[in-house]
Amino acid sequence: MSLPFVLSPYVRAIKTPAGFVIDDGLRGKIELDDPMRAVVRALWDPAFAGRELSRVRATLGPAETTAAVERLKRRQVVFDSRQACDGFIDMILETHRSNVPFLDQIELTNICPFRCQFCPRGISGKMKRPTGKMDLALFERLLDQASPNQARWRPLELHHLGESLVHEDVDRFVAAATQRGLPTEMSCNPSMLTAELSKRILDAGIHRLVISLDGMDNETSIAIRGPAARYDKAERNLEALFAHAATLEKPPTIVVQMIDLHRNRFQRDAFLEKWGKTGLPFVEAYIKDLGGPDPDTGARSETPPSYMCGYPWRSVVVLWDGRVVPCCMDADADLVLGDLNTMTLAEIWAGAEVRRLREQLRKNTIPCGHLCDGCPWRRETYAAAMPKRHPDQAKEEPLHW
């Protein structure tokens, strides 16, 4: 049965004690009452929407069902057509776009001693761009150009492709941001996080540390991340990190994270038992979905993309040399939007390259081989995966970067 309205294919369901809430990644959580949840669940998979809505009508009654649909329309969750839905998304993206982009990731360096086969940096010969380290003066100029709302958006991620701990001035970068009221976070490998280095970073005011620990012994850790990733060294370093953090009045959040891989899956329970039960309120353990093919089996995660891309309207990634790219998926600077050595952040955000990218994404005219071609977070691809995000499979809100 053809219906005169559609559910937005850009929403995801987040599990709550009441059932679930809706989030489209643009407006925050949208609370639903029980009849609205019933309608949303019925409309979720377009192939069965007519049949499922008939069942809802039989349960709730025609009047209550119609009223629930109207409430969903007022919340811009249900639309008269897909075209109307896309028009609303375009309007929201443009309305929320500021004159200066948020800073998503800032690459302090793309040098890395690890050899992770799920990372383009770890695969020999895959990354073609030169390696180097960001100049602190460039970083400080960048911070002075940041959006006035940066701190309210989310912390600066001081990493991209590389191990930020390689940079000898890593703590000075953290301190420079802290002095400007900008919270920072960093993903790093604990094998390199010595007691002296962790003290420097903590004292500089880091807001959150994500510790990449993908094995519970040397053999597994080295097999996944290469010879530099030793579990025995990581364990000692984490004990020192926790000890110093516990002395601080406001310790940072420390997330000990294991990427879900075929090679370490047998250690998952041991990982959660040890690192999820430290007794420290600022430490949590997290199993992260790989989001790509497993390097050993080639199998892709069955977890569907959790959000739709809005990056070209929202934020950028800055490489160590000052070049600016659209997002963290641009490993090799395939789509450079501008260069902070010759342009301001505002000039890059208003420039021809980013305007062209927005137009291509809005009109779905991305050419074959383009950075965004085949991206699972792209609007059309994300919409097509809608049935896989069914509310019956909803999970609690995932860890946020």
Coordinates of C-alpha atoms in Angstrom, one line a residue:
M1 CA 0.0 0.0 0.0
S2 CA 1.4 3.4 -1.0
L3 CA 1.4 6.0 1.7
P4 CA 1.1 9.8 1.4
F5 CA 4.0 10.4 3.7
V6 CA 7.5 9.0 4.5
L7 CA 9.7 8.7 7.5
S8 CA 13.0 10.6 7.2
P9 CA 15.6 8.0 6.0
Y10 CA 18.3 10.0 7.9
V11 CA 17.3 9.2 11.4
R12 CA 18.7 6.7 13.8
A13 CA 17.1 5.2 16.9
I14 CA 18.9 5.4 20.3
K15 CA 17.8 3.0 23.0
T16 CA 16.4 4.5 26.2
P17 CA 14.5 3.1 29.2
A18 CA 11.3 4.3 27.6
G19 CA 12.0 2.6 24.3
F20 CA 14.0 4.8 21.9
V21 CA 14.5 8.4 20.9
I22 CA 15.2 9.7 17.4
D23 CA 18.3 11.5 16.3
D24 CA 19.1 12.8 12.8
G25 CA 22.6 14.2 13.7
L26 CA 21.5 17.7 13.0
R27 CA 19.1 18.8 15.7
G28 CA 19.8 16.6 18.7
K29 CA 17.5 14.0 20.2
I30 CA 13.8 14.1 19.4
E31 CA 11.7 12.7 22.1
L32 CA 8.7 10.5 21.1
D33 CA 5.6 9.3 22.9
D34 CA 4.4 5.7 22.6
P35 CA 2.0 6.2 19.7
M36 CA 4.7 8.1 17.8
R37 CA 7.2 5.3 18.5
A38 CA 4.7 2.8 17.1
V39 CA 4.3 4.8 13.9
V40 CA 8.0 5.3 13.5
R41 CA 8.7 1.6 13.9
A42 CA 6.0 0.8 11.3
L43 CA 7.4 3.3 8.8
W44 CA 11.0 2.4 9.3
D45 CA 11.4 -0.1 6.5
P46 CA 9.7 1.4 3.4
A47 CA 9.2 -2.1 1.9
F48 CA 6.8 -3.0 4.7
A49 CA 5.5 0.4 5.8
G50 CA 2.0 0.0 4.5
R51 CA 1.4 -3.3 6.1
E52 CA 2.9 -2.3 9.4
L53 CA 1.0 0.9 9.6
S54 CA -2.2 -1.0 9.1
R55 CA -1.4 -3.0 12.1
V56 CA -0.7 0.1 14.1
R57 CA -4.1 1.5 13.0
A58 CA -5.8 -1.7 14.2
T59 CA -4.2 -1.4 17.6
L60 CA -4.3 2.4 18.2
G61 CA -7.3 3.2 16.1
P62 CA -7.4 5.5 13.0
A63 CA -7.8 8.8 14.9
E64 CA -4.8 8.2 17.3
T65 CA -2.6 6.9 14.5
T66 CA -3.4 10.0 12.4
A67 CA -2.7 12.3 15.4
A68 CA 0.7 10.6 15.9
V69 CA 1.6 11.1 12.3
E70 CA 0.8 14.8 12.5
R71 CA 2.9 15.1 15.6
L72 CA 5.8 13.5 13.8
K73 CA 5.3 15.9 10.9
R74 CA 5.5 18.9 13.2
R75 CA 8.8 17.5 14.5
Q76 CA 10.1 17.0 10.9
V77 CA 10.5 13.3 11.4
V78 CA 7.7 12.4 8.9
F79 CA 7.3 14.3 5.6
D80 CA 4.8 14.4 2.7
S81 CA 7.6 13.2 0.4
R82 CA 11.3 12.3 0.2
Q83 CA 11.8 15.5 -1.8
A84 CA 10.4 17.6 1.1
C85 CA 12.6 15.7 3.5
D86 CA 15.7 16.4 1.5
G87 CA 14.7 20.1 1.2
F88 CA 14.5 20.2 5.0
I89 CA 17.9 18.6 5.4
D90 CA 19.4 21.1 3.0
M91 CA 17.8 24.0 4.9
I92 CA 19.1 22.8 8.3
L93 CA 22.6 22.3 7.0
E94 CA 22.8 25.8 5.5
T95 CA 21.1 27.4 8.5
H96 CA 23.5 25.8 11.0
R97 CA 26.6 26.6 8.9
S98 CA 28.7 29.2 10.6
N99 CA 31.2 31.6 9.1
V100 CA 34.1 29.6 10.5
P101 CA 34.1 25.8 10.7
F102 CA 34.6 23.8 13.8
L103 CA 38.0 22.1 14.1
D104 CA 37.4 18.4 14.1
Q105 CA 40.9 16.8 14.1
I106 CA 44.2 18.5 14.2
E107 CA 47.1 16.4 13.1
L108 CA 50.2 17.1 15.2
T109 CA 52.1 14.6 13.2
N110 CA 51.6 11.8 10.7
I111 CA 54.7 9.9 11.8
C112 CA 53.8 6.7 13.5
P113 CA 55.9 3.8 14.8
F114 CA 53.0 1.3 14.8
R115 CA 51.9 -0.9 11.9
C116 CA 48.2 -1.3 12.3
Q117 CA 46.9 -3.0 9.1
F118 CA 43.4 -1.4 9.5
C119 CA 45.0 2.1 9.3
P120 CA 46.2 3.7 6.0
R121 CA 49.3 4.9 7.9
G122 CA 50.2 1.5 9.1
I123 CA 50.2 -0.1 5.6
S124 CA 53.5 0.3 3.9
G125 CA 53.3 2.6 0.8
K126 CA 49.7 3.4 1.2
M127 CA 50.1 7.0 2.4
K128 CA 51.9 9.1 -0.2
R129 CA 52.0 12.5 1.4
P130 CA 55.2 13.6 3.2
T131 CA 55.6 13.0 6.9
G132 CA 56.3 15.8 9.4
K133 CA 55.3 17.6 12.6
M134 CA 53.1 20.6 13.1
D135 CA 54.8 23.8 14.0
L136 CA 53.5 25.2 17.4
A137 CA 53.2 28.7 15.9
L138 CA 50.9 27.4 13.1
F139 CA 48.7 25.7 15.8
E140 CA 48.5 28.8 17.9
R141 CA 47.4 30.9 14.8
L142 CA 44.8 28.3 14.1
L143 CA 43.4 28.4 17.6
D144 CA 43.1 32.2 17.4
Q145 CA 40.9 31.7 14.2
A146 CA 38.7 29.1 15.8
S147 CA 34.9 29.5 16.0
P148 CA 33.8 31.2 19.2
N149 CA 31.5 28.2 19.7
Q150 CA 34.3 25.6 19.4
A151 CA 34.5 24.8 23.1
R152 CA 30.7 24.3 23.3
W153 CA 30.7 22.0 20.2
R154 CA 33.2 19.4 21.4
P155 CA 36.9 19.1 22.4
L156 CA 39.7 19.5 19.8
E157 CA 41.0 16.1 18.7
L158 CA 44.8 16.4 18.6
H159 CA 45.3 13.5 16.3
H160 CA 44.5 12.3 12.8
L161 CA 46.9 9.8 11.1
G162 CA 50.0 9.4 13.2
E163 CA 50.9 9.0 16.8
S164 CA 50.7 12.4 18.5
L165 CA 53.0 11.3 21.3
V166 CA 55.8 11.3 18.7
H167 CA 55.7 15.1 18.8
E168 CA 58.2 16.3 21.4
D169 CA 56.0 19.3 22.1
V170 CA 52.7 17.5 22.5
D171 CA 52.1 18.9 26.0
R172 CA 52.7 22.5 24.7
F173 CA 49.9 22.0 22.1
V174 CA 47.6 20.9 24.9
A175 CA 48.6 23.8 27.1
A176 CA 48.1 26.3 24.3
A177 CA 44.5 25.2 23.8
T178 CA 43.8 25.0 27.5
Q179 CA 45.0 28.6 27.9
R180 CA 42.4 29.7 25.4
G181 CA 39.6 27.8 27.1
L182 CA 39.5 25.1 24.4
P183 CA 39.3 21.5 25.8
T184 CA 41.4 18.9 24.0
E185 CA 41.4 15.1 23.6
M186 CA 43.8 12.7 22.1
S187 CA 43.9 9.1 21.0
C188 CA 47.2 7.4 21.7
N189 CA 49.0 4.2 22.2
P190 CA 49.9 3.5 25.8
S191 CA 53.2 1.8 24.9
M192 CA 54.6 5.3 24.3
L193 CA 52.8 7.0 27.1
T194 CA 55.6 7.0 29.7
A195 CA 55.0 8.2 33.2
E196 CA 56.9 11.4 32.5
L197 CA 55.0 12.1 29.3
S198 CA 51.6 11.3 30.8
K199 CA 52.3 13.7 33.7
R200 CA 53.2 16.5 31.2
I201 CA 50.0 16.0 29.2
L202 CA 47.8 15.7 32.3
D203 CA 49.3 18.8 33.8
A204 CA 48.8 20.7 30.6
G205 CA 45.1 20.2 31.0
I206 CA 44.1 17.4 28.6
H207 CA 40.3 17.0 28.7
R208 CA 40.1 13.3 27.6
L209 CA 42.5 10.6 26.6
V210 CA 41.4 7.6 24.5
I211 CA 43.9 4.8 25.1
S212 CA 44.2 2.3 22.2
L213 CA 44.8 -1.1 23.8
D214 CA 44.0 -3.9 21.4
G215 CA 45.5 -6.9 23.1
M216 CA 45.9 -8.3 26.6
D217 CA 49.3 -9.7 26.1
N218 CA 52.4 -8.9 24.0
E219 CA 51.7 -11.5 21.4
T220 CA 48.3 -10.2 20.5
S221 CA 49.2 -6.5 20.8
I222 CA 52.3 -6.9 18.5
A223 CA 50.3 -9.0 16.0
I224 CA 47.7 -6.2 15.6
R225 CA 49.8 -3.0 15.9
G226 CA 53.4 -4.1 15.3
P227 CA 56.6 -4.5 17.4
A228 CA 56.2 -1.1 19.1
A229 CA 53.0 -2.2 20.8
R230 CA 54.0 -4.1 23.9
Y231 CA 51.3 -4.9 26.4
D232 CA 53.7 -5.2 29.4
K233 CA 54.9 -1.7 28.8
A234 CA 51.4 -0.3 28.2
E235 CA 50.2 -1.8 31.4
R236 CA 53.0 -0.1 33.4
N237 CA 52.4 3.2 31.7
L238 CA 48.6 3.0 32.4
E239 CA 49.2 2.4 36.1
A240 CA 51.4 5.5 36.2
L241 CA 48.8 7.5 34.2
F242 CA 46.0 6.5 36.5
A243 CA 48.0 7.3 39.6
H244 CA 48.9 10.8 38.5
A245 CA 45.3 11.5 37.2
A246 CA 44.0 10.5 40.6
T247 CA 45.9 13.3 42.3
L248 CA 44.3 16.0 40.1
E249 CA 41.3 18.0 41.3
K250 CA 39.6 17.5 37.9
P251 CA 41.1 14.5 36.2
P252 CA 40.4 14.0 32.5
T253 CA 38.1 11.2 31.3
I254 CA 40.3 8.3 30.3
V255 CA 38.8 5.7 27.9
V256 CA 40.7 2.5 27.5
Q257 CA 39.5 1.3 24.1
M258 CA 39.8 -2.0 22.3
I259 CA 38.9 -2.2 18.6
D260 CA 36.7 -5.2 17.9
L261 CA 38.9 -7.5 15.6
H262 CA 38.9 -11.2 14.8
R263 CA 42.4 -11.5 16.3
N264 CA 41.6 -10.1 19.7
R265 CA 37.9 -11.1 20.1
F266 CA 38.9 -14.0 22.5
Q267 CA 40.3 -11.4 24.9
R268 CA 37.3 -9.1 25.0
D269 CA 35.9 -10.4 28.3
A270 CA 39.3 -10.2 30.0
F271 CA 39.7 -6.6 28.6
L272 CA 36.4 -5.4 30.1
E273 CA 37.0 -7.2 33.4
K274 CA 40.4 -5.6 33.9
W275 CA 40.0 -2.1 32.4
G276 CA 36.3 -1.7 33.1
K277 CA 36.6 -2.3 36.8
T278 CA 39.5 -0.1 37.9
G279 CA 37.3 1.5 40.6
L280 CA 38.4 4.9 39.3
P281 CA 35.4 7.1 38.3
F282 CA 37.3 8.8 35.5
V283 CA 38.2 5.6 33.7
E284 CA 36.0 3.5 31.4
A285 CA 36.5 0.6 29.1
Y286 CA 35.0 0.6 25.6
I287 CA 34.8 -1.9 22.7
K288 CA 34.9 0.1 19.4
D289 CA 33.5 -1.2 16.1
L290 CA 36.2 -1.2 13.4
G291 CA 34.0 0.4 10.8
G292 CA 35.9 -1.3 8.0
P293 CA 37.1 -4.7 6.7
D294 CA 38.9 -6.8 9.3
P295 CA 42.6 -7.0 8.2
D296 CA 42.7 -10.8 8.8
T297 CA 39.3 -12.0 7.5
G298 CA 38.2 -9.2 5.2
A299 CA 34.8 -9.3 6.9
R300 CA 33.1 -5.9 7.3
S301 CA 31.3 -4.9 10.4
E302 CA 27.5 -5.6 10.4
T303 CA 27.0 -2.4 12.4
P304 CA 25.4 0.2 10.1
P305 CA 26.7 3.7 10.0
S306 CA 25.6 5.6 13.0
Y307 CA 25.2 9.1 11.5
M308 CA 24.8 10.9 8.2
C309 CA 27.7 13.1 7.0
G310 CA 27.4 16.8 7.5
Y311 CA 31.1 17.7 7.6
P312 CA 31.3 20.1 4.7
W313 CA 28.7 22.3 6.5
R314 CA 30.2 21.8 9.9
S315 CA 33.9 21.1 10.4
V316 CA 37.3 20.4 8.9
V317 CA 40.5 18.4 9.6
V318 CA 43.8 20.2 9.6
L319 CA 47.0 18.3 8.6
W320 CA 50.4 18.8 10.2
D321 CA 51.6 21.1 7.3
G322 CA 48.6 23.4 7.5
R323 CA 46.6 22.0 4.6
V324 CA 42.9 21.6 5.4
V325 CA 40.8 18.6 4.3
P326 CA 37.0 17.9 4.7
C327 CA 37.1 15.0 7.2
C328 CA 39.0 12.2 8.9
M329 CA 38.4 9.9 5.9
D330 CA 40.8 11.9 3.8
A331 CA 44.0 10.0 4.7
D332 CA 46.2 11.2 1.9
A333 CA 45.0 14.8 1.3
D334 CA 43.0 13.8 -1.8
L335 CA 40.7 16.8 -1.4
V336 CA 42.5 19.8 -0.1
L337 CA 40.2 22.7 0.6
G338 CA 42.9 25.3 1.3
D339 CA 46.2 26.0 3.1
L340 CA 46.5 27.8 6.4
N341 CA 49.9 29.1 5.4
T342 CA 48.3 31.3 2.8
M343 CA 44.7 31.5 3.8
T344 CA 42.6 32.1 6.9
L345 CA 40.3 29.4 8.2
A346 CA 37.3 31.7 7.3
E347 CA 38.6 32.2 3.7
I348 CA 39.0 28.4 3.3
W349 CA 35.4 27.8 4.6
A350 CA 34.0 30.3 2.0
G351 CA 36.3 29.1 -0.8
A352 CA 35.5 27.5 -4.1
E353 CA 36.6 24.0 -3.2
V354 CA 34.3 23.6 -0.2
R355 CA 31.4 25.2 -2.0
R356 CA 31.8 22.8 -4.9
L357 CA 31.9 19.9 -2.5
R358 CA 28.7 21.0 -0.8
E359 CA 26.9 21.4 -4.1
Q360 CA 28.1 17.9 -5.3
L361 CA 26.8 16.3 -2.2
R362 CA 23.5 18.2 -2.2
K363 CA 22.8 17.3 -5.8
N364 CA 24.3 13.8 -5.6
T365 CA 26.7 14.4 -8.4
I366 CA 29.9 13.0 -6.8
P367 CA 32.1 11.6 -9.6
C368 CA 33.5 8.1 -9.6
G369 CA 36.8 8.0 -7.7
H370 CA 36.0 11.1 -5.6
L371 CA 36.9 11.1 -1.9
C372 CA 33.2 10.8 -1.1
D373 CA 32.4 8.1 -3.6
G374 CA 31.3 5.0 -1.8
C375 CA 31.5 6.6 1.7
P376 CA 29.0 4.8 4.0
W377 CA 28.1 8.1 5.7
R378 CA 27.2 9.9 2.5
R379 CA 23.5 11.0 2.4
E380 CA 22.3 8.5 -0.2
T381 CA 24.2 5.5 1.2
Y382 CA 23.2 6.3 4.7
A383 CA 19.5 6.5 3.6
A384 CA 19.7 3.2 1.8
A385 CA 20.9 1.5 5.0
M386 CA 17.9 2.7 6.9
P387 CA 16.3 -0.8 7.4
K388 CA 19.6 -1.9 9.1
R389 CA 19.1 0.7 11.8
H390 CA 15.7 -0.6 12.9
P391 CA 14.6 0.5 16.4
D392 CA 14.4 -3.1 17.4
Q393 CA 18.2 -3.2 17.1
A394 CA 18.8 0.2 18.7
K395 CA 21.6 0.5 21.2
E396 CA 22.4 3.0 23.9
E397 CA 24.1 6.1 22.6
P398 CA 27.6 5.3 21.4
L399 CA 30.8 6.8 22.7
H400 CA 31.2 10.3 21.3
W401 CA 34.3 11.9 20.0

